[in-house]
Each structure stands twice: as structure tokens, then as C-alpha cells.
Amino acid sequence: MKFRQLLIAITLIVALPMPALFAAAETTDTSTETSQTRGTEDHADDHGDEGGHHGLPPNAVVLKTFGPFAITNSMVVTWIVAFGLIAVAQIATKRAKLVPSGLQNFVEWLVESLVGFFEGILGEKMAKETFWFFGTIFIFILFTNWFGLIPGIGTVGWDVDSHGHVHKPLLRGVNADLNMTAAMALSFFALWLFWSLKSIGPGGFFLHIFNVKGHGFTLMGIFLLLIYVFVGLVEVVSISVRPVALMFRLYGNVFAGENILETVMALGGPYFGWLAVLPFYFLELLVGLVQALVFALLTAVFTSLMCSHHDEDHVH
């Protein structure tokens, strides 16, 4: 059952970036003009701006448009990783054994470890209800981060300038596209709101934030009431900023990491670039794991702060 929920969640995540990519289609012409201007500047100044030409383009490259929908290079990688995860889950569970071995053993170990991890944060009841999202988010982010480190991702494409830098890569790291991280963060915010209202109700949700109950009409009670209302307003701002912080934290770390790898490889030259980038490459493998863990951990903690202390099954 857990595997089916994982597959459903992965399928939903694959479809999420499409509405957010409307803006990408509108900026295609501008990006083309910019690349042409950039190529002219390359011939005019071979050394002065060389450092500015190394790195991943800020916008995902639009490969094909279908009316208002745009397919970008980051979406192609999203589909590749998603289909790969679905295939692994299907193969691992196609002929399940009571005593697991091989791929089935690894997949079951991964899922059971994640279930235990989130139960420690959310409690048993809430973890079972929300694992389909948190487990999928961790696995999806982890493998998209690692897939983005495969040689050729972000460096093979067209529109190559005089310095050999590719301005339009064929494939792009998924989480190096703000559309993807924004889709995941906003999806979590909507689910967090749903889980919170389901767990404690609208009244409990309001009282949890503002705590305006039971202070009395004395001078001290009114003073405390004003303080709690002020604290509640600060909490509302904090809650509103959470999806923004989540999307930019993941995007910033992955985007910066891929730019560092490409820049270091370019500085190392065609013969020693691969050697110079090795320490950073292994560091990015660790960063990919840490960022997946941080995103899943923060979303679980945000949910726990609102819901889990109301769960009678949760052991503090």
C-alpha cells in the first residue's frame, strides 16, 4: 500500500511544474536575444568577462511548447527520474518474498527506515497518514539531486559560445529550476493547511496561533491578550514565509552547487578539469543527501508543530 501511495505522489509531482512554466515560455525570445548578444560580447572581450560565462543559465530552456504549456529541459529530467523510481518500485514488488533479498530488500529497508524516522517526529498516527508525501519528497529530491550530477547534465546542448560554454543545455538539474522547488513547497503548504484543519479543526487552528482564550478581563489579562495577538500575527507571517524559504533553500543550494562544479571544471581546463572537480563532486553527493533530508525534515517538523501534540498516540 505504501508503494502505491509513493507512485501516486510521484506522478502528481511530475505534473506540478507545468502551470508554473508559463513564464518560461514567455522568456524564450528574451533568452535567445541575450545569448546572441552574449556571443557578440565574447568576441569583443576574450578575457574581461570570461568568468561570467561559466555556470548554469538562470532559466530553464524551453524545448517544446504546446499552447500555453511548455516542456523544459528540467521537466525532461523530472520525468526520467520519476519513471526510474516507478520502475524500481514495480520491479521490487512484482514478486515480493516473505524473506526479501536484493532490490526488494533495499526498497523495504529504505521505506521502513523513513517510516521510523517520520514516526519519531510526527507520531505513529500522523506518520501513517502523511508518509505518502514525506517519504516521496525525500526519495524524489535525493535522486533528482544525484541524477543532476551525472556528467553531461547541464553541459551538453547547443548555443555554445567562443569559450565552449553551453547556454542552452539539453538537460538540467530538476531542483536547479525554481519552478520545481516552488511546486513542491506550495504543495506542502496546501497539504499542511489541510492536515492542520483536519487534525485540530478551524477553531483549534485559530487558537493555536493566537491563544486568545482564558486570559480574563483584568488589566493583566488584557495585556496578555494583546501580547498573544501580536505573537499570533508574527506566527502568521512566519507561516507565510515557510514555503518561500523552503523553495529558495533547496533551489539555491542545488543551483549554486552545479555552477561551482561547472566553473571549477572550466578553470581546470580540458585535461585536468575532471581531476580538479572531484573533491567538489563528492561534496555535492553529500549536499544532495543533506538537502533532501533538510526539506523532508523541515516539512515534517512544521506539520508536527501544528498537529502532532494533539495526537494521543504521539509519545513526547
C-alpha positions in Angstrom: 0.0 0.0 0.0 2.8 2.4 0.8 4.5 1.7 -2.5 1.2 2.6 -4.3 1.0 5.8 -2.4 4.6 6.6 -3.3 3.8 6.0 -7.0 0.7 8.2 -6.9 2.6 11.0 -5.2 5.5 10.8 -7.7 3.0 11.1 -10.6 1.4 14.2 -9.0 4.8 15.8 -8.5 5.7 15.2 -12.2 2.7 17.2 -13.3 3.1 20.1 -10.9 5.7 22.3 -12.6 3.7 22.6 -15.9 1.5 25.6 -14.8 4.4 27.3 -13.2 6.4 27.2 -16.5 4.1 29.6 -18.4 6.6 32.3 -17.6 9.4 30.2 -19.0 7.7 30.1 -22.4 7.3 33.9 -22.4 11.0 34.5 -21.7 12.3 32.3 -24.6 12.7 35.1 -27.1 14.4 37.3 -24.5 16.8 34.4 -23.6 17.6 34.0 -27.3 18.4 37.7 -27.8 20.5 37.6 -24.6 22.5 34.6 -25.8 23.1 36.3 -29.2 24.3 39.5 -27.5 26.4 37.4 -25.2 28.1 35.7 -28.1 28.9 39.1 -29.7 30.5 40.3 -26.4 32.6 37.1 -26.3 34.4 38.1 -29.5 34.8 41.7 -28.3 36.4 40.7 -25.0 38.1 37.4 -24.7 39.2 37.7 -21.1 37.4 40.5 -19.3 34.1 38.7 -18.8 35.2 35.1 -19.2 34.2 34.3 -15.6 30.6 35.4 -16.2 30.1 32.9 -19.0 30.6 29.8 -16.8 27.7 28.4 -15.0 24.1 27.1 -15.4 21.7 29.5 -17.1 19.3 31.0 -14.6 16.2 30.0 -16.6 15.2 26.5 -17.7 15.4 26.1 -21.5 12.1 25.6 -23.3 12.4 22.6 -25.6 8.8 22.4 -26.9 5.6 24.3 -26.4 2.0 23.0 -26.6 -0.2 26.0 -26.5 0.1 27.5 -23.0 2.2 24.6 -21.8 5.9 24.5 -22.0 8.3 21.5 -21.8 11.7 22.5 -20.4 14.9 20.6 -20.0 14.4 20.3 -16.3 11.0 18.7 -16.8 12.5 16.1 -19.0 14.9 15.1 -16.2 11.9 15.1 -13.8 10.1 12.6 -15.9 13.3 10.4 -16.3 13.9 10.3 -12.6 10.2 9.7 -11.8 9.8 6.9 -14.3 13.0 5.4 -13.0 11.7 5.4 -9.4 8.4 3.9 -10.5 10.2 1.2 -12.4 12.3 0.3 -9.4 9.3 0.2 -7.2 7.4 -2.0 -9.6 10.3 -4.4 -10.1 11.0 -4.6 -6.3 7.4 -5.5 -5.5 6.4 -7.6 -8.6 7.5 -10.9 -7.0 7.6 -10.0 -3.3 9.0 -12.6 -1.0 8.5 -13.2 2.7 12.2 -13.1 3.2 13.3 -10.2 1.0 16.6 -10.1 -0.9 18.3 -7.9 -3.5 16.3 -4.9 -4.7 13.2 -5.8 -2.7 15.4 -5.9 0.5 16.8 -2.4 -0.3 13.5 -0.8 -1.1 11.8 -2.3 2.1 14.8 -1.1 4.2 14.5 2.4 2.7 10.8 2.6 3.3 10.9 1.1 6.8 13.7 3.5 7.8 11.8 6.5 6.6 8.6 5.4 8.3 10.6 5.0 11.6 12.2 8.4 11.1 9.0 10.3 10.5 7.2 8.4 13.3 9.8 9.9 15.7 8.8 13.4 14.6 5.1 13.1 13.8 3.9 10.2 16.0 2.6 6.9 14.7 -0.9 8.0 13.7 0.2 11.2 11.8 3.2 9.5 10.2 0.9 6.8 8.7 -1.4 9.5 7.3 1.3 11.7 5.8 4.1 9.3 4.9 3.0 9.1 1.3 4.1 12.8 0.9 7.1 13.0 3.2 8.6 9.7 2.0 8.1 10.6 -1.6 9.6 14.1 -1.2 12.7 12.7 0.4 13.2 10.0 -2.2 12.4 12.2 -5.1 14.6 15.1 -4.1 17.5 12.8 -3.2 17.6 11.0 -6.6 16.9 14.1 -8.6 19.9 15.8 -6.9 22.1 12.8 -7.6 20.9 12.5 -11.1 21.8 16.1 -11.8 25.4 15.2 -11.0 25.7 12.8 -13.9 28.3 14.2 -16.4 26.5 15.9 -19.3 23.6 17.2 -17.3 23.8 21.0 -17.8 26.9 20.8 -20.0 25.6 19.1 -23.2 23.4 21.2 -25.5 23.6 24.0 -28.1 24.2 27.7 -28.4 27.9 27.3 -27.5 30.0 30.5 -27.1 33.7 31.0 -28.0 34.7 29.8 -24.6 32.9 26.5 -25.0 30.2 27.3 -22.6 26.7 25.9 -23.3 24.0 28.5 -22.9 21.1 26.1 -23.7 21.8 22.7 -22.1 19.6 19.7 -23.3 19.1 18.5 -19.7 19.1 20.5 -16.4 19.1 19.5 -12.8 15.5 19.4 -11.5 16.0 21.3 -8.3 18.1 23.9 -10.1 14.8 25.1 -11.5 12.8 27.3 -9.2 9.6 26.1 -10.8 10.1 22.6 -9.3 11.1 23.7 -5.8 8.2 26.2 -5.8 5.7 23.5 -6.8 6.9 21.2 -4.0 6.9 23.9 -1.4 3.4 25.2 -2.3 2.0 21.7 -2.5 3.3 21.1 1.1 1.8 24.4 2.3 -1.6 23.3 0.9 -1.3 19.9 2.5 -0.1 21.3 5.7 -3.2 23.5 5.9 -5.4 20.6 5.1 -3.8 18.3 7.7 -3.9 21.0 10.4 -7.6 21.8 9.9 -8.4 18.1 9.8 -6.4 17.4 13.0 -7.5 20.3 15.2 -10.3 22.0 13.3 -10.7 25.7 12.4 -11.2 26.7 16.0 -8.2 24.8 17.2 -6.1 26.2 14.3 -7.0 29.8 15.3 -6.4 29.3 19.0 -3.1 27.5 18.4 -1.8 30.6 16.6 -3.4 33.4 18.7 -4.1 31.8 22.1 -6.8 34.4 22.9 -8.7 32.1 25.3 -8.7 32.1 29.1 -6.9 35.4 29.9 -9.8 37.1 31.6 -10.9 40.8 31.5 -8.4 42.1 34.2 -5.7 44.6 33.3 -3.1 41.8 33.2 -5.4 39.6 31.2 -6.0 42.3 28.5 -2.2 42.9 28.5 -1.5 39.2 27.9 -4.3 39.1 25.3 -2.6 41.9 23.3 0.8 40.2 23.6 -0.6 36.9 22.3 -2.4 38.6 19.4 0.9 40.3 18.5 2.7 36.9 18.8 0.0 35.3 16.6 0.5 37.9 13.9 4.2 37.2 13.9 3.4 33.5 13.7 1.1 34.2 10.7 4.0 36.0 8.9 6.3 33.1 9.8 3.9 30.5 8.4 3.5 32.5 5.2 7.3 32.7 4.7 7.8 29.0 5.2 7.1 27.9 1.6 9.3 30.7 0.2 12.2 29.7 2.5 11.7 26.0 1.5 11.8 26.7 -2.2 14.7 29.1 -2.2 16.8 27.0 0.2 16.7 23.9 -2.0 17.0 25.8 -5.3 19.8 28.0 -4.0 22.0 25.1 -2.8 21.5 22.9 -5.8 21.9 25.7 -8.3 25.0 27.0 -6.6 26.5 23.5 -6.4 26.0 22.8 -10.1 27.5 26.2 -11.0 30.5 25.5 -8.8 31.1 22.2 -10.5 31.0 23.6 -14.0 33.1 26.6 -13.1 35.8 24.5 -11.4 35.9 22.1 -14.4 36.2 25.0 -16.8 39.1 26.5 -14.8 40.9 23.2 -14.7 40.9 23.0 -18.5 40.1 20.1 -20.8 42.8 17.8 -19.3 42.7 18.5 -15.6 39.2 19.8 -15.2 37.8 16.3 -14.2 40.6 16.0 -11.5 40.0 19.5 -10.1 36.3 18.9 -9.7 36.5 15.5 -8.0 36.5 16.9 -4.4 33.6 19.2 -5.1 31.8 16.3 -6.9 31.8 14.1 -3.8 30.9 17.1 -1.7 27.8 17.6 -3.9 26.8 14.0 -3.4 26.7 14.7 0.3 24.9 18.0 -0.3 22.2 16.2 -2.3 21.5 13.9 0.6 21.5 16.7 3.1 19.2 18.9 1.1 16.7 16.1 0.6 16.8 15.4 4.4 16.5 19.0 5.3 13.5 19.6 3.1 11.7 16.5 4.3 12.7 17.2 8.0 11.5 20.8 7.9 8.2 19.9 6.3 7.7 17.2 8.9 8.6 19.4 11.8 6.2 22.2 10.6 3.4 19.6 10.4 4.4 18.2 13.9 4.3 21.7 15.5 0.7 22.1 14.4 -0.7 18.6 14.6 1.3 16.0 16.5 0.9 17.4 20.0 -2.8 16.9 19.5 -2.2 13.2 18.6 -2.9 11.0 21.6 -0.7 8.3 20.1 2.4 10.6 20.0 4.9 9.9 22.7 6.9 13.1 23.7 
